[in-house]
Coordinates of C-alpha atoms in Angstrom, one line a residue:
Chain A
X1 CA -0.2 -39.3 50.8
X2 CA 2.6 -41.2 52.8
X3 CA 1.7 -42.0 56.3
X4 CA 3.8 -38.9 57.8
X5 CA 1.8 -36.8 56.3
X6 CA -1.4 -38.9 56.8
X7 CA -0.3 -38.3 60.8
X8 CA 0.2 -34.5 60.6
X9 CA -3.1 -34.3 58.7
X10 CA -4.8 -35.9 61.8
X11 CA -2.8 -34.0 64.0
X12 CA -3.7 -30.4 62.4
X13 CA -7.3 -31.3 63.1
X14 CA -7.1 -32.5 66.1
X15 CA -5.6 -29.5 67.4
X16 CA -8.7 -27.7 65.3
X17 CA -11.3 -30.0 66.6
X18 CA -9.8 -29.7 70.2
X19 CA -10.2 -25.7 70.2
X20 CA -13.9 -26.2 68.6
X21 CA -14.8 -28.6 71.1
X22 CA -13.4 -25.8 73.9
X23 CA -16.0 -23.4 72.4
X24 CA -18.9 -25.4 74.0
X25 CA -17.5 -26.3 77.9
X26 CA -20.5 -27.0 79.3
X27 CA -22.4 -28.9 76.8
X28 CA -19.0 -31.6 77.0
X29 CA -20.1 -30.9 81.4
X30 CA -23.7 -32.0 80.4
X31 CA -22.5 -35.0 77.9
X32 CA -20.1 -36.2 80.3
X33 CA -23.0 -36.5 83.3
X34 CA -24.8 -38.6 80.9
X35 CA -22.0 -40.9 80.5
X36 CA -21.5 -41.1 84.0
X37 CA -25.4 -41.4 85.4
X38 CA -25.8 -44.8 84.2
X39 CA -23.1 -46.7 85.8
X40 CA -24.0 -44.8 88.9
X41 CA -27.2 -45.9 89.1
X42 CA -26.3 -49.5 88.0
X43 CA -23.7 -49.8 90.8
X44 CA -26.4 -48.4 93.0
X45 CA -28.8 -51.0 92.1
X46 CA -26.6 -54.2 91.8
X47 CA -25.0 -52.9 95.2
X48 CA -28.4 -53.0 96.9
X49 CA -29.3 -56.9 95.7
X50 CA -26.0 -57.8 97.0
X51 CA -26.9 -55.7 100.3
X52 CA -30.2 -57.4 99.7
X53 CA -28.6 -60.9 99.9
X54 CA -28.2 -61.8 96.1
X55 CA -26.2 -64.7 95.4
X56 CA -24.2 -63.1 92.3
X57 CA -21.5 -64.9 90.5
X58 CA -20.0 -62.5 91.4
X59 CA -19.0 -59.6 94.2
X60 CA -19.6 -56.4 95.0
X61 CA -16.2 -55.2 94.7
X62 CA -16.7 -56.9 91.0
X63 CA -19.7 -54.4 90.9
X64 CA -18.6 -51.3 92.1
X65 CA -14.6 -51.5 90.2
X66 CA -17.0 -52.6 86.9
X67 CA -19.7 -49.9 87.3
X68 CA -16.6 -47.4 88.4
X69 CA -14.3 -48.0 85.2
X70 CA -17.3 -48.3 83.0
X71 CA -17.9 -44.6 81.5
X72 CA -14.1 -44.0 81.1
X73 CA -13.9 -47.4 79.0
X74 CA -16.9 -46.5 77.3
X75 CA -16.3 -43.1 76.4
X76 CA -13.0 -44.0 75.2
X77 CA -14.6 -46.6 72.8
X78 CA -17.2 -44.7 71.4
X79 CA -17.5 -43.5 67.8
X80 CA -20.7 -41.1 67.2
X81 CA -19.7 -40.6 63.4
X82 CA -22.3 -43.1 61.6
X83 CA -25.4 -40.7 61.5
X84 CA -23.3 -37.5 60.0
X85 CA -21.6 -39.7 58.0
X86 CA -24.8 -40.7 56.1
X87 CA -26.3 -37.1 56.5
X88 CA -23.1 -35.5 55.2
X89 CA -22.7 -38.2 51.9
X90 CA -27.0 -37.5 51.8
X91 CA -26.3 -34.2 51.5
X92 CA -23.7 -34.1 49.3
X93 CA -21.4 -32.2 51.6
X94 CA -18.7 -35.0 51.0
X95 CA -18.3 -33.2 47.7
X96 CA -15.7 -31.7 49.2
X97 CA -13.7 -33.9 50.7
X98 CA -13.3 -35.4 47.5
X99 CA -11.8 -32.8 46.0
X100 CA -9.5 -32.6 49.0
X101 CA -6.2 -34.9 48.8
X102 CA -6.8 -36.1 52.3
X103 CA -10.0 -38.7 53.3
X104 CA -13.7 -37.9 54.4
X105 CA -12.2 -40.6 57.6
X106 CA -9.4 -38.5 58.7
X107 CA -11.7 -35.7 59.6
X108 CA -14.1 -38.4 61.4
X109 CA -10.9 -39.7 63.2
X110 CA -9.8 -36.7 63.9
X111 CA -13.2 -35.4 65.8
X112 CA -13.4 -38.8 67.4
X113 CA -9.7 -38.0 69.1
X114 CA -10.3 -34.3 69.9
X115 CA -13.5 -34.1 71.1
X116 CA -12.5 -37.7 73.5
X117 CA -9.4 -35.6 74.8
X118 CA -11.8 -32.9 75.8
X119 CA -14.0 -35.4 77.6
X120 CA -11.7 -37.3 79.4
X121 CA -10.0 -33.9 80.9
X122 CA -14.4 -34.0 82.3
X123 CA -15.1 -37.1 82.6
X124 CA -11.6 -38.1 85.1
X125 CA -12.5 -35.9 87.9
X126 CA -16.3 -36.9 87.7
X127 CA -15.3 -40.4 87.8
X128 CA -12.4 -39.8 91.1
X129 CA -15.9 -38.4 92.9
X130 CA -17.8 -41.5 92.2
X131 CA -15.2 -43.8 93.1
X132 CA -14.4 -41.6 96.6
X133 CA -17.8 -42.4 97.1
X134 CA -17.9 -46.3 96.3
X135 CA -13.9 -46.4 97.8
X136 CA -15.7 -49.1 100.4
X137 CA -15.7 -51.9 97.6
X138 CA -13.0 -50.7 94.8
X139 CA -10.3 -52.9 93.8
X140 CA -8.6 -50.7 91.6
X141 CA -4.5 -52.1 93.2
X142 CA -4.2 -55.0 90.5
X143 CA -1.0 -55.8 88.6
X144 CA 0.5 -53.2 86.4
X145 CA 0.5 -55.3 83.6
X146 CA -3.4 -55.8 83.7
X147 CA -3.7 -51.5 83.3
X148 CA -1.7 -51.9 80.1
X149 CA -3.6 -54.9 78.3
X150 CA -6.7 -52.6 79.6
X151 CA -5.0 -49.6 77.7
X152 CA -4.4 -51.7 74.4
X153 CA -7.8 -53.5 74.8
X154 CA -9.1 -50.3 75.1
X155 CA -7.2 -48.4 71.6
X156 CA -8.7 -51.9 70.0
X157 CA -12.7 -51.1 71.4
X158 CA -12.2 -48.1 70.1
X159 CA -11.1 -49.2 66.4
X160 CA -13.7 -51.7 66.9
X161 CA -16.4 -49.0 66.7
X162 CA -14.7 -46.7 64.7
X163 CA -15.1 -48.7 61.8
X164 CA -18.6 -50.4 62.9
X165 CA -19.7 -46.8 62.4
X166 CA -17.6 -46.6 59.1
X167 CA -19.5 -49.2 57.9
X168 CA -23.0 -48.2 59.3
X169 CA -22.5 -44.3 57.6
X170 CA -21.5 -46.1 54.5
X171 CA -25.0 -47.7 54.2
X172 CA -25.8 -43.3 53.8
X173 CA -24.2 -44.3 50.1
X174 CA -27.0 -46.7 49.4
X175 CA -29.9 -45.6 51.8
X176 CA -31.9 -42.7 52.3
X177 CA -32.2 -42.9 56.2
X178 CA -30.1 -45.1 58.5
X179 CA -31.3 -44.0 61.6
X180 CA -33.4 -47.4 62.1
X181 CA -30.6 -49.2 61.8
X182 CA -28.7 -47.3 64.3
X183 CA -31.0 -47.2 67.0
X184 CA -31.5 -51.3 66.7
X185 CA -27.6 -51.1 66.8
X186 CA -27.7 -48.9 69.4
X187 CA -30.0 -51.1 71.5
X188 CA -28.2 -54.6 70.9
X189 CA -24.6 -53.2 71.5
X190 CA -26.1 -51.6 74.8
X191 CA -27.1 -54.9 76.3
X192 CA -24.2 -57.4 74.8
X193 CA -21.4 -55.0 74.7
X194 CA -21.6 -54.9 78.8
X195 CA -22.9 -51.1 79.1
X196 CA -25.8 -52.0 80.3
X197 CA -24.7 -55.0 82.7
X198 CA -21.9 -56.9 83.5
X199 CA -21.7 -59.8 80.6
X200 CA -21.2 -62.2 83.3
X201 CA -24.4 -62.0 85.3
X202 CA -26.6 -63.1 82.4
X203 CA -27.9 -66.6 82.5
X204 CA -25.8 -69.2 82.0
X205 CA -27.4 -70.8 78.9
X206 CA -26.1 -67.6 77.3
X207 CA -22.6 -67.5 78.0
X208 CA -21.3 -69.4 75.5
X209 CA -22.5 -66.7 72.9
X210 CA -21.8 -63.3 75.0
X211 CA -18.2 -64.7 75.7
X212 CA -17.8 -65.3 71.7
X213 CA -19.6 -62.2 70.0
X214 CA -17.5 -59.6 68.8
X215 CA -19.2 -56.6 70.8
X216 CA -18.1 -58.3 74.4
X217 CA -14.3 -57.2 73.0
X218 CA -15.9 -52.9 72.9
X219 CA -16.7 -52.9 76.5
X220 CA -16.6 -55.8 78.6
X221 CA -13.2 -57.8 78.1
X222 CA -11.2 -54.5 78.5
X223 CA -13.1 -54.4 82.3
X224 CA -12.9 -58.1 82.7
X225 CA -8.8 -57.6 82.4
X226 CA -9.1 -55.4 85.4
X227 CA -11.7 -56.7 87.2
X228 CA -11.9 -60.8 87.0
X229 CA -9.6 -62.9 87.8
X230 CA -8.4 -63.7 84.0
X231 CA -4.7 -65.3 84.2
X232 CA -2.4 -63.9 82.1
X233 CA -2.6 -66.6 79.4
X234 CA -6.7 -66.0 79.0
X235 CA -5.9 -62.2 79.2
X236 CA -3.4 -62.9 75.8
X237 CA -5.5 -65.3 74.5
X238 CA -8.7 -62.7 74.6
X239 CA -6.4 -59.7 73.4
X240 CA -5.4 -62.0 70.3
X241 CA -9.0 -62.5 69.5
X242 CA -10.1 -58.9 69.5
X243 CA -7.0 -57.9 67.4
X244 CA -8.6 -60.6 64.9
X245 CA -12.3 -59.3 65.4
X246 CA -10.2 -55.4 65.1
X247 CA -8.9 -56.4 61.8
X248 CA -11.8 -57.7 60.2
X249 CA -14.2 -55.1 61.3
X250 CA -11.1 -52.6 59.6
X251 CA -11.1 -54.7 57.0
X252 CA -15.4 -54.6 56.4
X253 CA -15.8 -50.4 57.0
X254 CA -12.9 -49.5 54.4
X255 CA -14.1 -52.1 51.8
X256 CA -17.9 -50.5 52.2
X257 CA -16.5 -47.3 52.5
X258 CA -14.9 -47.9 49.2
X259 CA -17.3 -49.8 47.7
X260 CA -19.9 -46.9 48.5
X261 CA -17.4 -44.1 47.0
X262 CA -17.0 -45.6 43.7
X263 CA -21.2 -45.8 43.4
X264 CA -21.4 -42.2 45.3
X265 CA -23.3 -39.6 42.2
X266 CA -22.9 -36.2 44.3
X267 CA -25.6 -34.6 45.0
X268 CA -25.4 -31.5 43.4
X269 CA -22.6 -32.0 40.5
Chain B
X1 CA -51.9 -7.9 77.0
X2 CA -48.6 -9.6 78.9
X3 CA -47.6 -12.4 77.6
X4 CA -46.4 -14.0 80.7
X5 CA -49.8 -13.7 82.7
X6 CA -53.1 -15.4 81.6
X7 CA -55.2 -12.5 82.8
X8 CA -58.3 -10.9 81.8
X9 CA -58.3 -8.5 78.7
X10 CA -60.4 -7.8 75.7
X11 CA -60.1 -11.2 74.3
X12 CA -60.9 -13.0 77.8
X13 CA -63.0 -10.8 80.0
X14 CA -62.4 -13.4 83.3
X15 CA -59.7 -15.4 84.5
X16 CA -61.8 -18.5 83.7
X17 CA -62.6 -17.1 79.7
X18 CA -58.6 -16.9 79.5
X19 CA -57.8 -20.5 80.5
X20 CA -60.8 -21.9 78.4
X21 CA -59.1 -20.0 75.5
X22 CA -55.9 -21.5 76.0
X23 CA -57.0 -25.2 76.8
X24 CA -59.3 -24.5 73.0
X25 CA -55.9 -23.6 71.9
X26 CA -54.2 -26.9 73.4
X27 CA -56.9 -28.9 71.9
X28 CA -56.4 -27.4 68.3
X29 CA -52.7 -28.5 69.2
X30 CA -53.6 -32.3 70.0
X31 CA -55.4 -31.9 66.7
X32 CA -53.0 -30.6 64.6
X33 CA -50.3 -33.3 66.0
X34 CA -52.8 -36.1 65.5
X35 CA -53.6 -35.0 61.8
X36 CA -49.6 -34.8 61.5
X37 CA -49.2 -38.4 62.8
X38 CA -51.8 -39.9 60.3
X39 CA -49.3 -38.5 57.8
X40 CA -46.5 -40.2 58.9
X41 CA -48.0 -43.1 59.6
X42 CA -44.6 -45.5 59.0
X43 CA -42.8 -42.5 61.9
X44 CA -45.8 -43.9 64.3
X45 CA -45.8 -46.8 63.5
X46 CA -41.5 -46.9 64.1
X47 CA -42.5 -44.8 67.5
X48 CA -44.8 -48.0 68.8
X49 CA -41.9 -50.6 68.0
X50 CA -39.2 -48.6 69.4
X51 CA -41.0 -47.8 72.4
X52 CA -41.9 -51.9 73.2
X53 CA -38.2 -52.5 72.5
X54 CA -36.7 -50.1 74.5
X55 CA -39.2 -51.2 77.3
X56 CA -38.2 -55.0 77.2
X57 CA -34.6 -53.8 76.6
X58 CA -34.9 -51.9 80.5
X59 CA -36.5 -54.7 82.2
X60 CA -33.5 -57.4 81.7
X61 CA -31.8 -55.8 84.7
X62 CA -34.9 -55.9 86.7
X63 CA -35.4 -59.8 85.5
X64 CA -32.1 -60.5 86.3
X65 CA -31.7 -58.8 89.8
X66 CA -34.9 -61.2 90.8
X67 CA -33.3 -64.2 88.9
X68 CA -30.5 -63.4 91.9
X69 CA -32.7 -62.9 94.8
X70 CA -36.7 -63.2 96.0
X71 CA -37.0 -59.3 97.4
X72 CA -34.7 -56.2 97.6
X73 CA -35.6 -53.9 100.8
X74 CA -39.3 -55.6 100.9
X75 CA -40.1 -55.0 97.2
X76 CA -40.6 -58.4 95.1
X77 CA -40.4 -58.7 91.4
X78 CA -43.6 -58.1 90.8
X79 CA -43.6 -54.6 93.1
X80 CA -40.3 -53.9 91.1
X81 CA -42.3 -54.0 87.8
X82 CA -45.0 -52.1 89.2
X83 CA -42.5 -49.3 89.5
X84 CA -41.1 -49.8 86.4
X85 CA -44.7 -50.0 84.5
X86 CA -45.6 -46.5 85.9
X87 CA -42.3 -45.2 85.1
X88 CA -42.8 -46.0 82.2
X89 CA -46.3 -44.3 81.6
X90 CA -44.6 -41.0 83.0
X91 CA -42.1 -41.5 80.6
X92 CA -44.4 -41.6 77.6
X93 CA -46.3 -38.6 79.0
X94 CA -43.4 -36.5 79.0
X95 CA -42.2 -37.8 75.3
X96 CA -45.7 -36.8 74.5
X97 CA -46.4 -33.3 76.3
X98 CA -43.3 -32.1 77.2
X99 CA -39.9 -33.4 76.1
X100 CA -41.1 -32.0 72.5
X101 CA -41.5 -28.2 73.2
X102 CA -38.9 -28.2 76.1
X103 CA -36.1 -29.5 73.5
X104 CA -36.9 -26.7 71.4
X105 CA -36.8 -23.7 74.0
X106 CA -32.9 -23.5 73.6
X107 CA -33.9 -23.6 69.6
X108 CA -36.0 -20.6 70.2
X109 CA -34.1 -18.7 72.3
X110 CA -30.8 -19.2 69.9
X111 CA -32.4 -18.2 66.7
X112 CA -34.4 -15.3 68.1
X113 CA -38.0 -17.4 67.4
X114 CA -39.5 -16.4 70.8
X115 CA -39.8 -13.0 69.3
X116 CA -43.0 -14.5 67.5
X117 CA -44.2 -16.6 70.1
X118 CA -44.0 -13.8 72.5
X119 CA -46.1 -11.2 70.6
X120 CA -48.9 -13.7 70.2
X121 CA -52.5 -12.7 72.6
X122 CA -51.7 -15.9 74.8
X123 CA -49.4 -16.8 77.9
X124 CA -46.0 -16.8 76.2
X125 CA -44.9 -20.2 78.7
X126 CA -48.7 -21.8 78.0
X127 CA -47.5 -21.6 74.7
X128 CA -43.8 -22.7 74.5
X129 CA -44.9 -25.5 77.0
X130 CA -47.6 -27.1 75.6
X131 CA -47.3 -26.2 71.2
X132 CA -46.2 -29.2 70.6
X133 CA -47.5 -32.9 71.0
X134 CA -46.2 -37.0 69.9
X135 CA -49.8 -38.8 70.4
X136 CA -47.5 -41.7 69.0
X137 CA -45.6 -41.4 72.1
X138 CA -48.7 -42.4 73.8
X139 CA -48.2 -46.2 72.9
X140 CA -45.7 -45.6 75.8
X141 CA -48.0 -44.9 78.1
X142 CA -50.1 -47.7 77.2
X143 CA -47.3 -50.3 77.6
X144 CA -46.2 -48.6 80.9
X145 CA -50.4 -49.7 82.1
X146 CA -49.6 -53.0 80.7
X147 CA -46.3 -53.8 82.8
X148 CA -48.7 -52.8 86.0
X149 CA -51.0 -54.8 85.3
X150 CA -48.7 -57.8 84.6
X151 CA -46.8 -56.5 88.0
X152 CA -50.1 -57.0 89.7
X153 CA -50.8 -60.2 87.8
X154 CA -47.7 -61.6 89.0
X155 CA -48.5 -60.8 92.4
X156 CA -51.9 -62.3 93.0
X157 CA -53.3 -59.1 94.9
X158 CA -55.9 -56.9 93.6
X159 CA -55.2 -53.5 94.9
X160 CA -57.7 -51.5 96.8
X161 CA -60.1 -48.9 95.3
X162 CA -58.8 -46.2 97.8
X163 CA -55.3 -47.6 96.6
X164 CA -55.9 -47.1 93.2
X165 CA -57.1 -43.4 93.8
X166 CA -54.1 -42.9 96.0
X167 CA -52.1 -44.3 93.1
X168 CA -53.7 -41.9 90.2
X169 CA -53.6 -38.9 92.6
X170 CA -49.6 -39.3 92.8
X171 CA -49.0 -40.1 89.3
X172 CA -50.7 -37.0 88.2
X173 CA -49.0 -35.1 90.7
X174 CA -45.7 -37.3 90.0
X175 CA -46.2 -36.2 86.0
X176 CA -46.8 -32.4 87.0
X177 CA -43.7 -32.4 89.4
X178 CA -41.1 -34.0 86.5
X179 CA -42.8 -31.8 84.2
X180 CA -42.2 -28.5 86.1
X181 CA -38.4 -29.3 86.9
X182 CA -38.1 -29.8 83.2
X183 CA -39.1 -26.9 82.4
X184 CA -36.7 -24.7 84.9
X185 CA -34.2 -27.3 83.3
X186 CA -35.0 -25.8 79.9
X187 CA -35.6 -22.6 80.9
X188 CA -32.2 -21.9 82.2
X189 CA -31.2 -21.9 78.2
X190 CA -32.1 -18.2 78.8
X191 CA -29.0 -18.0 80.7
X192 CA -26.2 -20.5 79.2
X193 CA -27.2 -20.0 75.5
X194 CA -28.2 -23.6 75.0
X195 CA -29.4 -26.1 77.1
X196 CA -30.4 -29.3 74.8
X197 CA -27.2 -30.8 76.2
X198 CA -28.7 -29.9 79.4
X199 CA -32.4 -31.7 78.9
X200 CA -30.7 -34.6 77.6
X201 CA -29.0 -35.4 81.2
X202 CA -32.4 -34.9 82.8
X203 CA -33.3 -37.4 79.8
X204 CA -30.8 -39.8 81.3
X205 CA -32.5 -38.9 84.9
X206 CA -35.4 -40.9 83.8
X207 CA -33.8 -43.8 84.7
X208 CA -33.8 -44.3 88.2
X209 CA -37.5 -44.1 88.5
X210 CA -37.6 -47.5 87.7
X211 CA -36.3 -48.7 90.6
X212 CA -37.7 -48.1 94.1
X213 CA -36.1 -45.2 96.3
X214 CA -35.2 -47.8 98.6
X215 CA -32.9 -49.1 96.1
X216 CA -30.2 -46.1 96.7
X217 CA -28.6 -44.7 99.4
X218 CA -30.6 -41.4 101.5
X219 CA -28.8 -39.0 99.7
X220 CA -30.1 -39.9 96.5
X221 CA -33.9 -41.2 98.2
X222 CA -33.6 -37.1 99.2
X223 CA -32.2 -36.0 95.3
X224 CA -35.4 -38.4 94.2
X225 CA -38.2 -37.0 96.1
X226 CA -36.9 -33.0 96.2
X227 CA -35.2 -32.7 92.7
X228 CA -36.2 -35.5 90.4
X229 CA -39.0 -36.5 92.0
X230 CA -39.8 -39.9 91.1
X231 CA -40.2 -40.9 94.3
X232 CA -43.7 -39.5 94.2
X233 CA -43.9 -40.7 90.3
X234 CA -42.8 -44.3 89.8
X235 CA -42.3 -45.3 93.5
X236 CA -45.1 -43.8 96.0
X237 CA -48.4 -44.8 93.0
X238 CA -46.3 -48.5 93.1
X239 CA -47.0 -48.5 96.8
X240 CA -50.1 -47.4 96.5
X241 CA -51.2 -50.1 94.7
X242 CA -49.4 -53.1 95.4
X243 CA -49.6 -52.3 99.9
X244 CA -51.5 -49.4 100.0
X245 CA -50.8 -46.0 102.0
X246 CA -51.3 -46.3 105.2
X247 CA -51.0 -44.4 108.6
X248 CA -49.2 -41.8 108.4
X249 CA -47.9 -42.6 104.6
X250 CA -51.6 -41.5 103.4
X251 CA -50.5 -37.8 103.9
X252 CA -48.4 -38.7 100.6
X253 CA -50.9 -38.0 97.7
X254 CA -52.2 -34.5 99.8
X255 CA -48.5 -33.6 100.2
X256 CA -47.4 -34.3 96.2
X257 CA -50.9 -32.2 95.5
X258 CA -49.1 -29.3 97.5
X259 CA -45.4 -30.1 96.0
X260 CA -47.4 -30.3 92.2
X261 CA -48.9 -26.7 92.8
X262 CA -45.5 -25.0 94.2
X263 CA -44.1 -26.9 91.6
X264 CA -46.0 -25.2 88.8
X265 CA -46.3 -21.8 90.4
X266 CA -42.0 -22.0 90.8
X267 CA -41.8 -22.9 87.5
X268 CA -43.8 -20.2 85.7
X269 CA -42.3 -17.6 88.4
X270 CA -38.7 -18.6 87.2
X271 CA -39.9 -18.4 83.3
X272 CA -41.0 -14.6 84.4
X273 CA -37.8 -14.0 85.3
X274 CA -36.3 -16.0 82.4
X275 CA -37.9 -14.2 79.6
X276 CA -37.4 -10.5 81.6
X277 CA -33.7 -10.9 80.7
X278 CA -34.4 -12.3 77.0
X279 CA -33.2 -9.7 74.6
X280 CA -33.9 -11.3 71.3
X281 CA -30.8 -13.2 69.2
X282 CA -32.7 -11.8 66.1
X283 CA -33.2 -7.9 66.5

């Protein structure tokens, strides 16, 4: 397939996924709360230590524009495609996308697109009623240029992900159940990623490895453009890093992916 | 005989005869969970570890708000965990009791299995509520007892003996209070279809319990003791324990007593109503 038609592919379901998503309004409502009850509750908590008198490294407009932006970066950056992936190559439902001539991964990226379109028309106005409500301590007026390196850091996150999940429902090709796996994923990218708390207010003596790790580049450095005071040369700097960290974590899903369909006996045949 | 009233009939000729059949029946549940867990012994053992870790996982916020200050609103690090410990023990008792069967009512109502459940001789809601049980789960609880006692530990108090009835009186209450609004959460799937997206928000709900109320602003303190309520679950048994209730903050455990019994009643009232529209997905 050439790339044009690799694009209308995508864009066909897309459109398909967008119109299944539709069909189930107010379970995207009920997913998009849960996004968004978190960070709300974090800002809450932060913003009372810092009533309290904490001596942060930071302040609570810091807080409250991190917590606020949070869900939308986060949402945006998600993939949720590792666990069917493994159930559907389990199964032997990717039987048929073999015999298709378009990939098993355009489907995945497909979903991942439609069903975040869906969200984000949810999750915006939800977000413009938490920041009304925190308006006190937002500092959302910062250059233009810093919401465009957010918007590119942000298309990177999300590759970032989309592949670490390639790669974790490729495992499906060698291993019965990967859920194990992905919850201790789950768990370790909550806490260094930044969805849990803001990289910087960990101790010191870890720094040095939360500011190098690859997961800070899915959550964290896409805030830290708009909320710290990075200059523009650190901004570049990190943005060149995490298209490094981008490619290689490309690079790692498509060669297990790969790697896993040439070993893959379907179920079935 | 109705299946939304536990009432007398041939098989119970007395109110009491009716809910000594049904807590027989939840004990053959409990049974017939634990024989299940034996069999998957590798599942518990998973549930034990995942439970520790996603306990030390949700105090590093807690470690590192105190690593920032000596007390927030009055409460210490050691009253914080406390709060967190207990929250933690309500969290367990819900994976254990409730979060299994309420997850499932949008399931039954979907696929048209309440039919079966609801021509059975025992209180249809009894049923749904309590059929199905995670001892594993109860490893939670355990750890959740463990973070109090290292909260109290840290603290260098013992609390009193009237503080530590004060404290079991509210966590009981606390548990029977999250477990009712659950329920109407679930319940609703009578309405909308489906509702697991809905019980997985509450899920998320869980979260502020293990923080003080005094943490967040009135509105929410209001949203935590009237619709949440883990003001009287997490926060109220902390107090209890680490400064005791006193004056006019005694009237606490009496008042979540009351709130537990509305609580209950509200609940099975709203599941009358639920299951008086239900008109099977499977006939």
């Amino acid at each position: 397939m050439t790339l044009g038609e690799v694009f209308r592919v995508i864009r066909r379901l897309v459109v398909g996924g967008i119109a299944g998503s539709l069909a189930y309004p107010v379970d995207f409502v009920f997913y998009m709360l849960g996004t968004i009850i978190g960070p709300i509750i974090a800002a809450l908590v932060w913003r009372a230590a810092i009533a309290a008198g904490a001596d942060l490294p930071v302040d609570a407009q810091y807080i409250t524009t991190y917590f606020v932006l949070l869900s939308l970066v986060s949402m945006l950056s998600s993939a949720w495609l590792s666990m069917f992936m493994a159930d559907t190559i389990r199964d032997g439902r990717l039987n048929v996308w073999l015999a298709r001539p378009g990939s098993f991964l355009y489907e995945m990226a497909a979903n991942n697109i439609a069903e975040k379109a869906v969200k984000l028309v949810i999750l915006v106005p939800m977000i413009a009623i938490f920041a009304w409500f925190m308006r006190d301590s937002l500092t959302l007026g910062v250059a233009p240029w810093r919401w465009g390196a957010l918007l590119v850091s942000t298309l990177m996150a999300a590759l970032i992900f989309f592949w670490i999940d390639v790669a974790m429902g490729s495992l499906g090709f060698w291993l019965e159940d990967i859920s194990g796996l992905e919850w201790g994923r789950s768990l370790l990218t909550r806490l260094i990623t930044g969805q849990m708390i803001p990289l910087v207010l960990f101790p010191a003596w870890m720094q040095g490895f939360l500011h190098v790790q690859p997961f800070r580049y899915t959550v964290s450095f896409p805030l830290e453009i708009v909320v710290s005071n990075l200059s523009a040369q650190e901004v570049v700097t990190g943005l060149g890093v995490q298209a490094l960290w981008t490619a290689l974590f490309v690079i790692g899903g498509l060669s297990l992916w790969r790697r896993g369909l040439r070993s893959y006996a379907a179920v079935g045949a | 005989m109705d299946a939304n009233q536990i009432q007398t009939s041939p098989l119970d000729p007395t109110t009491w005869a009716a809910v000594r059949r049904h807590a027989r029946l939840w004990r053959a549940f409990v049974a017939i969970s634990l024989v299940r867990e034996v069999q998957f012994r590798a599942n518990a053992l998973a549930t034990l570890l995942v439970g520790v870790a996603q306990l030390v996982v949700s105090l590093v916020p807690i470690l590192l708000i105190f690593s920032f200050t000596g007390a927030v609103h009055g409460w210490s690090q050691a009253d914080v965990l406390v709060v967190a410990g207990f929250q933690q023990a309500i969290v367990g008792l819900l994976a254990a009791f409730i979060i299994p069967n309420m997850n499932r009512i949008s399931e039954y109502v979907e696929r048209g299995d309440l039919d079966v459940l609801l021509i059975r001789p025992v209180n249809a809601h009894v049923l749904v509520a309590t059929r199905w049980v995670r001892p594993a789960e109860l490893f939670s609880v355990l750890s959740g007892f463990g973070l109090i006692a290292i909260g109290l530990i840290h603290r260098g108090t013992m609390p009193s003996a009237i503080g530590i009835v004060q404290a079991l009186v509210l966590f009981a209450a606390g548990f029977v209070l999250l477990a009712s609004a659950w329920s109407v959460v679930a319940t609703c799937a009578f309405w909308t279809s489906s509702m697991s997206a809905g019980t997985m928000v509450f899920g998320d709900l869980m979260e502020p319990g293990r923080y003080p109320v005094a943490f967040f602003p009135r509105a929410i303190q209001v949203f935590l003791v009237a619709v949440v309520p883990w003001a009287f679950a997490s926060t109220f048994p902390a107090e209890a324990l680490t400064h005791g209730l006193a004056g006019w903050r005694w009237s606490v455990a009496p008042l979540a007593i009351a709130f537990a019994v509305v609580a209950v009643a509200g609940s099975h009232a709203f599941w009358n109503r639920a299951i008086r529209r239900y008109s099977s997905a499977s006939s």
